[in-house]
């Protein structure tokens, strides 16, 4: 028995024609296919990061960084570290200012101390004499002038009259000045010291005796010792600062100075 003839239409449907190749994948295939590393980077770079802002909404400024900063820093000259810490002991004469310049032409430290880069640690009144410390060490300068460090300063004070023990007891307890109560001072009567004559000499009244006091304080108020003795009724005629901490005027004539390296014995 002969087979029935196959129609042309059946031959066409039995093997459907191949679809044309397309580079675009179907939605299902793209969901199943893992994303490549490159595509992830491309996605990340397309996302815009909002600029950083301050609390008030203004844009934060990005500090400029010079790519050559290391080379510039290397080219800068190194500061000299050979500066030796020193302290200068100076026996200041009467009528000399505790500064290196003066527009009025008065005597200053420049007339006596030919040393650069030193600064006074504290002050001494123009009409007072004695020990002044100068240094190029900032920490020492601060320590000597800070009342909390309790660096005692010893003064030889010539006062008019003969103070009573009650009057001296007031200085030992502290007296009320116009800028507040003074701290307790160490006070005692002393013999007249063997010192240089003052130029000009002290004006003494023949009918009124004078007394020398040793007064130790660790404050630094303006003209404090003079105000303290005047408060108890015995004005100061001559004031000499003999000692600051461990340093003193011993073997140092008026107008002379000596330089000591820190760490050496004074």
CSV table of C-alpha atoms in Angstrom, one decimal:
chain,number,residue,atom,x,y,z
A,1,UNK,CA,0.0,0.0,0.0
A,2,UNK,CA,1.5,3.3,-1.0
A,3,UNK,CA,2.1,6.1,1.5
A,4,UNK,CA,0.1,9.2,1.1
A,5,UNK,CA,2.1,12.1,-0.3
A,6,UNK,CA,3.4,14.6,2.2
A,7,UNK,CA,2.2,18.0,1.7
A,8,UNK,CA,4.6,20.9,1.2
A,9,UNK,CA,3.1,22.7,4.2
A,10,UNK,CA,3.9,19.7,6.5
A,11,UNK,CA,7.5,19.7,5.5
A,12,UNK,CA,7.8,23.4,6.4
A,13,UNK,CA,6.3,22.9,9.9
A,14,UNK,CA,8.2,19.7,10.9
A,15,UNK,CA,11.5,21.5,11.1
A,16,UNK,CA,10.8,25.1,11.9
A,17,UNK,CA,13.4,27.5,10.6
A,18,UNK,CA,16.2,28.7,12.9
A,19,UNK,CA,15.8,32.1,14.4
A,20,UNK,CA,18.3,34.8,13.4
A,21,UNK,CA,21.1,35.3,16.0
A,22,UNK,CA,20.5,38.3,18.3
A,23,UNK,CA,23.0,39.8,20.7
A,24,UNK,CA,20.1,40.8,23.2
A,25,UNK,CA,19.2,38.0,25.6
A,26,UNK,CA,15.8,37.3,26.8
A,27,UNK,CA,14.7,38.7,30.2
A,28,UNK,CA,14.8,35.3,31.8
A,29,UNK,CA,18.3,34.6,30.6
A,30,UNK,CA,19.7,38.0,31.7
A,31,UNK,CA,18.3,37.4,35.2
A,32,UNK,CA,20.0,34.0,35.5
A,33,UNK,CA,23.3,35.1,34.0
A,34,UNK,CA,25.8,36.4,36.7
A,35,UNK,CA,27.0,39.9,36.2
A,36,UNK,CA,30.6,40.3,35.2
A,37,UNK,CA,33.1,42.3,37.3
A,38,UNK,CA,33.4,45.0,34.6
A,39,UNK,CA,29.7,45.5,34.5
A,40,UNK,CA,29.5,46.0,38.3
A,41,UNK,CA,32.2,48.6,38.1
A,42,UNK,CA,30.4,50.4,35.3
A,43,UNK,CA,27.2,50.4,37.4
A,44,UNK,CA,29.1,51.8,40.4
A,45,UNK,CA,30.7,54.6,38.5
A,46,UNK,CA,27.4,55.7,37.1
A,47,UNK,CA,25.9,56.2,40.6
A,48,UNK,CA,26.5,59.9,41.6
A,49,UNK,CA,27.7,60.4,45.3
A,50,UNK,CA,26.1,63.5,46.8
A,51,UNK,CA,28.7,66.1,47.8
A,52,UNK,CA,29.5,66.4,51.5
A,53,UNK,CA,27.8,69.3,53.3
A,54,UNK,CA,28.3,71.1,56.6
A,55,UNK,CA,25.5,71.2,59.2
A,56,UNK,CA,24.2,74.5,57.8
A,57,UNK,CA,23.9,73.0,54.3
A,58,UNK,CA,27.0,74.6,52.8
A,59,UNK,CA,29.5,72.5,50.8
A,60,UNK,CA,32.5,71.2,52.6
A,61,UNK,CA,35.8,72.5,51.3
A,62,UNK,CA,38.3,69.8,50.4
A,63,UNK,CA,41.7,70.7,51.7
A,64,UNK,CA,44.3,71.1,49.0
A,65,UNK,CA,47.1,68.5,49.1
A,66,UNK,CA,50.2,69.4,47.2
A,67,UNK,CA,51.5,66.2,45.6
A,68,UNK,CA,55.0,67.6,46.0
A,69,UNK,CA,54.7,68.4,49.7
A,70,UNK,CA,57.3,65.8,50.7
A,71,UNK,CA,59.9,67.2,48.4
A,72,UNK,CA,59.1,70.7,49.6
A,73,UNK,CA,59.5,69.7,53.2
A,74,UNK,CA,62.8,68.0,52.5
A,75,UNK,CA,64.1,71.1,50.8
A,76,UNK,CA,63.4,73.3,53.9
A,77,UNK,CA,66.5,74.0,56.0
A,78,UNK,CA,66.5,72.4,59.4
A,79,UNK,CA,66.5,74.9,62.3
A,80,UNK,CA,69.6,74.9,64.4
A,81,UNK,CA,69.2,72.9,67.6
A,82,UNK,CA,72.6,74.0,69.0
A,83,UNK,CA,71.2,76.8,71.1
A,84,UNK,CA,72.5,76.2,74.6
A,85,UNK,CA,70.1,77.1,77.4
A,86,UNK,CA,71.7,79.7,79.6
A,87,UNK,CA,70.8,82.0,82.5
A,88,UNK,CA,72.4,85.4,83.0
A,89,UNK,CA,72.8,86.9,86.5
A,90,UNK,CA,72.9,90.7,86.5
A,91,UNK,CA,73.3,93.0,89.4
A,92,UNK,CA,71.2,95.9,88.2
A,93,UNK,CA,72.2,99.3,89.3
A,94,UNK,CA,69.9,102.1,90.4
A,95,UNK,CA,68.1,104.0,87.7
A,96,UNK,CA,68.3,101.3,85.0
A,97,UNK,CA,65.2,100.0,83.2
A,98,UNK,CA,64.6,96.3,82.9
A,99,UNK,CA,64.3,96.4,79.1
A,100,UNK,CA,66.7,96.6,76.2
A,101,UNK,CA,65.3,99.7,74.4
A,102,UNK,CA,63.9,103.0,75.5
A,103,UNK,CA,62.8,105.9,73.3
A,104,UNK,CA,63.6,108.4,76.0
A,105,UNK,CA,67.3,107.6,76.1
A,106,UNK,CA,67.4,106.2,79.6
A,107,UNK,CA,69.8,103.5,80.7
A,108,UNK,CA,68.6,100.0,79.8
A,109,UNK,CA,69.9,96.4,79.9
A,110,UNK,CA,71.5,97.0,76.5
A,111,UNK,CA,74.1,99.2,78.2
A,112,UNK,CA,75.3,96.3,80.4
A,113,UNK,CA,74.5,93.0,78.7
A,114,UNK,CA,75.9,92.2,75.2
A,115,UNK,CA,74.1,88.9,74.9
A,116,UNK,CA,71.5,88.2,72.3
A,117,UNK,CA,68.2,86.3,72.6
A,118,UNK,CA,67.9,86.5,76.4
A,119,UNK,CA,64.8,87.9,78.2
A,120,UNK,CA,64.2,89.0,81.7
A,121,UNK,CA,62.5,86.5,84.0
A,122,UNK,CA,60.5,89.0,86.0
A,123,UNK,CA,61.1,92.7,86.6
A,124,UNK,CA,62.9,95.0,89.0
A,125,UNK,CA,61.8,98.6,89.4
A,126,UNK,CA,63.9,101.3,88.0
A,127,UNK,CA,64.6,102.7,91.4
A,128,UNK,CA,65.5,99.2,92.8
A,129,UNK,CA,68.8,97.4,92.6
A,130,UNK,CA,70.1,93.9,92.7
A,131,UNK,CA,69.6,90.6,91.1
A,132,UNK,CA,67.8,90.2,87.7
A,133,UNK,CA,67.7,86.9,85.9
A,134,UNK,CA,67.7,86.7,82.1
A,135,UNK,CA,67.4,83.5,80.1
A,136,UNK,CA,66.8,82.0,76.6
A,137,UNK,CA,64.9,79.1,78.2
A,138,UNK,CA,61.1,79.8,78.0
A,139,UNK,CA,60.2,77.1,80.5
A,140,UNK,CA,62.6,78.5,83.1
A,141,UNK,CA,61.4,82.0,82.5
A,142,UNK,CA,57.8,80.8,83.1
A,143,UNK,CA,58.7,78.9,86.2
A,144,UNK,CA,60.5,81.8,87.8
A,145,UNK,CA,57.6,84.2,87.2
A,146,UNK,CA,54.7,81.9,88.1
A,147,UNK,CA,53.5,82.5,91.7
A,148,UNK,CA,52.2,79.0,92.0
A,149,UNK,CA,55.8,77.7,91.7
A,150,UNK,CA,56.6,79.5,95.0
A,151,UNK,CA,60.1,80.6,93.9
A,152,UNK,CA,61.1,82.8,96.9
A,153,UNK,CA,62.8,86.1,96.3
A,154,UNK,CA,64.9,87.7,99.0
A,155,UNK,CA,65.1,91.4,99.4
A,156,UNK,CA,67.4,93.6,101.5
A,157,UNK,CA,65.3,96.6,102.5
A,158,UNK,CA,66.3,99.8,104.2
A,159,UNK,CA,63.3,101.4,105.8
A,160,UNK,CA,62.9,104.7,107.6
A,161,UNK,CA,62.5,104.2,111.4
A,162,UNK,CA,62.7,101.1,113.6
A,163,UNK,CA,59.8,98.7,113.0
A,164,UNK,CA,58.2,97.1,116.0
A,165,UNK,CA,57.6,93.4,116.3
A,166,UNK,CA,53.9,94.0,116.0
A,167,UNK,CA,54.4,95.8,112.7
A,168,UNK,CA,56.6,93.0,111.4
A,169,UNK,CA,54.1,90.4,112.5
A,170,UNK,CA,51.6,92.0,110.1
A,171,UNK,CA,53.9,91.4,107.2
A,172,UNK,CA,54.3,87.8,108.3
A,173,UNK,CA,50.5,87.3,108.3
A,174,UNK,CA,49.8,89.3,105.1
A,175,UNK,CA,48.5,92.9,104.7
A,176,UNK,CA,45.6,94.3,102.8
A,177,UNK,CA,46.9,96.4,99.8
A,178,UNK,CA,44.8,98.1,97.2
A,179,UNK,CA,45.1,95.0,94.9
A,180,UNK,CA,44.3,92.5,97.6
A,181,UNK,CA,45.7,90.6,100.5
A,182,UNK,CA,49.4,89.7,100.3
A,183,UNK,CA,50.6,86.2,101.1
A,184,UNK,CA,52.5,85.7,104.3
A,185,UNK,CA,56.1,87.0,104.0
A,186,UNK,CA,59.3,85.9,105.8
A,187,UNK,CA,60.6,89.0,107.6
A,188,UNK,CA,63.5,89.6,110.0
A,189,UNK,CA,65.7,92.5,111.1
A,190,UNK,CA,69.3,92.2,109.7
A,191,UNK,CA,72.6,94.0,110.1
A,192,UNK,CA,73.5,96.6,107.5
A,193,UNK,CA,75.0,94.6,104.6
A,194,UNK,CA,78.4,95.3,103.2
A,195,UNK,CA,77.3,96.6,99.8
A,196,UNK,CA,78.3,99.1,97.1
A,197,UNK,CA,77.3,102.8,97.6
A,198,UNK,CA,74.2,103.9,95.7
A,199,UNK,CA,74.5,106.6,93.0
A,200,UNK,CA,72.9,108.9,93.9
A,201,UNK,CA,73.0,108.2,97.6
A,202,UNK,CA,69.9,107.6,99.7
A,203,UNK,CA,68.5,110.8,101.3
A,204,UNK,CA,68.4,110.0,105.0
A,205,UNK,CA,67.1,112.3,107.8
A,206,UNK,CA,69.6,112.8,110.5
A,207,UNK,CA,67.0,112.7,113.3
A,208,UNK,CA,65.4,109.5,112.1
A,209,UNK,CA,67.3,106.2,112.3
A,210,UNK,CA,67.0,103.5,109.6
A,211,UNK,CA,66.6,99.8,109.7
A,212,UNK,CA,67.6,97.0,107.4
A,213,UNK,CA,65.1,94.1,106.9
A,214,UNK,CA,65.4,90.8,105.1
A,215,UNK,CA,62.0,90.1,103.4
A,216,UNK,CA,61.2,87.0,101.4
A,217,UNK,CA,58.1,86.7,99.2
A,218,UNK,CA,57.1,84.5,96.3
A,219,UNK,CA,54.7,87.0,94.7
A,220,UNK,CA,55.5,89.5,92.0
A,221,UNK,CA,53.1,92.4,92.3
A,222,UNK,CA,54.1,95.9,91.1
A,223,UNK,CA,56.3,97.6,93.8
A,224,UNK,CA,55.0,95.1,96.3
A,225,UNK,CA,57.7,95.3,98.9
A,226,UNK,CA,57.7,99.1,99.0
A,227,UNK,CA,53.9,99.1,99.4
A,228,UNK,CA,54.1,96.5,102.2
A,229,UNK,CA,56.6,98.5,104.3
A,230,UNK,CA,54.7,101.7,103.7
A,231,UNK,CA,51.4,100.0,104.8
A,232,UNK,CA,52.9,99.3,108.3
A,233,UNK,CA,54.3,102.8,108.6
A,234,UNK,CA,57.9,102.4,107.6
A,235,UNK,CA,58.6,103.6,104.0
A,236,UNK,CA,61.4,102.0,102.0
A,237,UNK,CA,64.5,104.1,101.3
A,238,UNK,CA,66.6,101.5,99.4
A,239,UNK,CA,65.6,98.1,98.0
A,240,UNK,CA,68.1,95.5,96.8
A,241,UNK,CA,67.0,92.1,95.5
A,242,UNK,CA,69.6,89.7,96.9
A,243,UNK,CA,68.4,86.3,95.8
A,244,UNK,CA,66.0,84.5,93.5
A,245,UNK,CA,65.5,80.8,94.2
A,246,UNK,CA,69.0,79.3,94.2
A,247,UNK,CA,70.8,82.3,92.5
A,248,UNK,CA,72.2,85.2,94.5
A,249,UNK,CA,74.3,88.3,94.2
A,250,UNK,CA,77.4,86.8,95.9
A,251,UNK,CA,80.6,87.9,94.2
A,252,UNK,CA,78.7,90.0,91.6
A,253,UNK,CA,79.5,93.7,91.7
A,254,UNK,CA,76.9,96.3,90.8
A,255,UNK,CA,76.5,96.6,87.0
A,256,UNK,CA,78.2,93.3,86.3
A,257,UNK,CA,76.8,90.1,84.9
A,258,UNK,CA,77.8,86.4,84.6
A,259,UNK,CA,76.5,83.8,82.3
A,260,UNK,CA,75.8,80.2,83.5
A,261,UNK,CA,74.9,77.2,81.4
A,262,UNK,CA,71.8,75.5,82.8
A,263,UNK,CA,72.8,72.4,84.7
A,264,UNK,CA,76.0,74.0,86.0
A,265,UNK,CA,76.3,75.2,89.6
A,266,UNK,CA,75.5,78.9,90.1
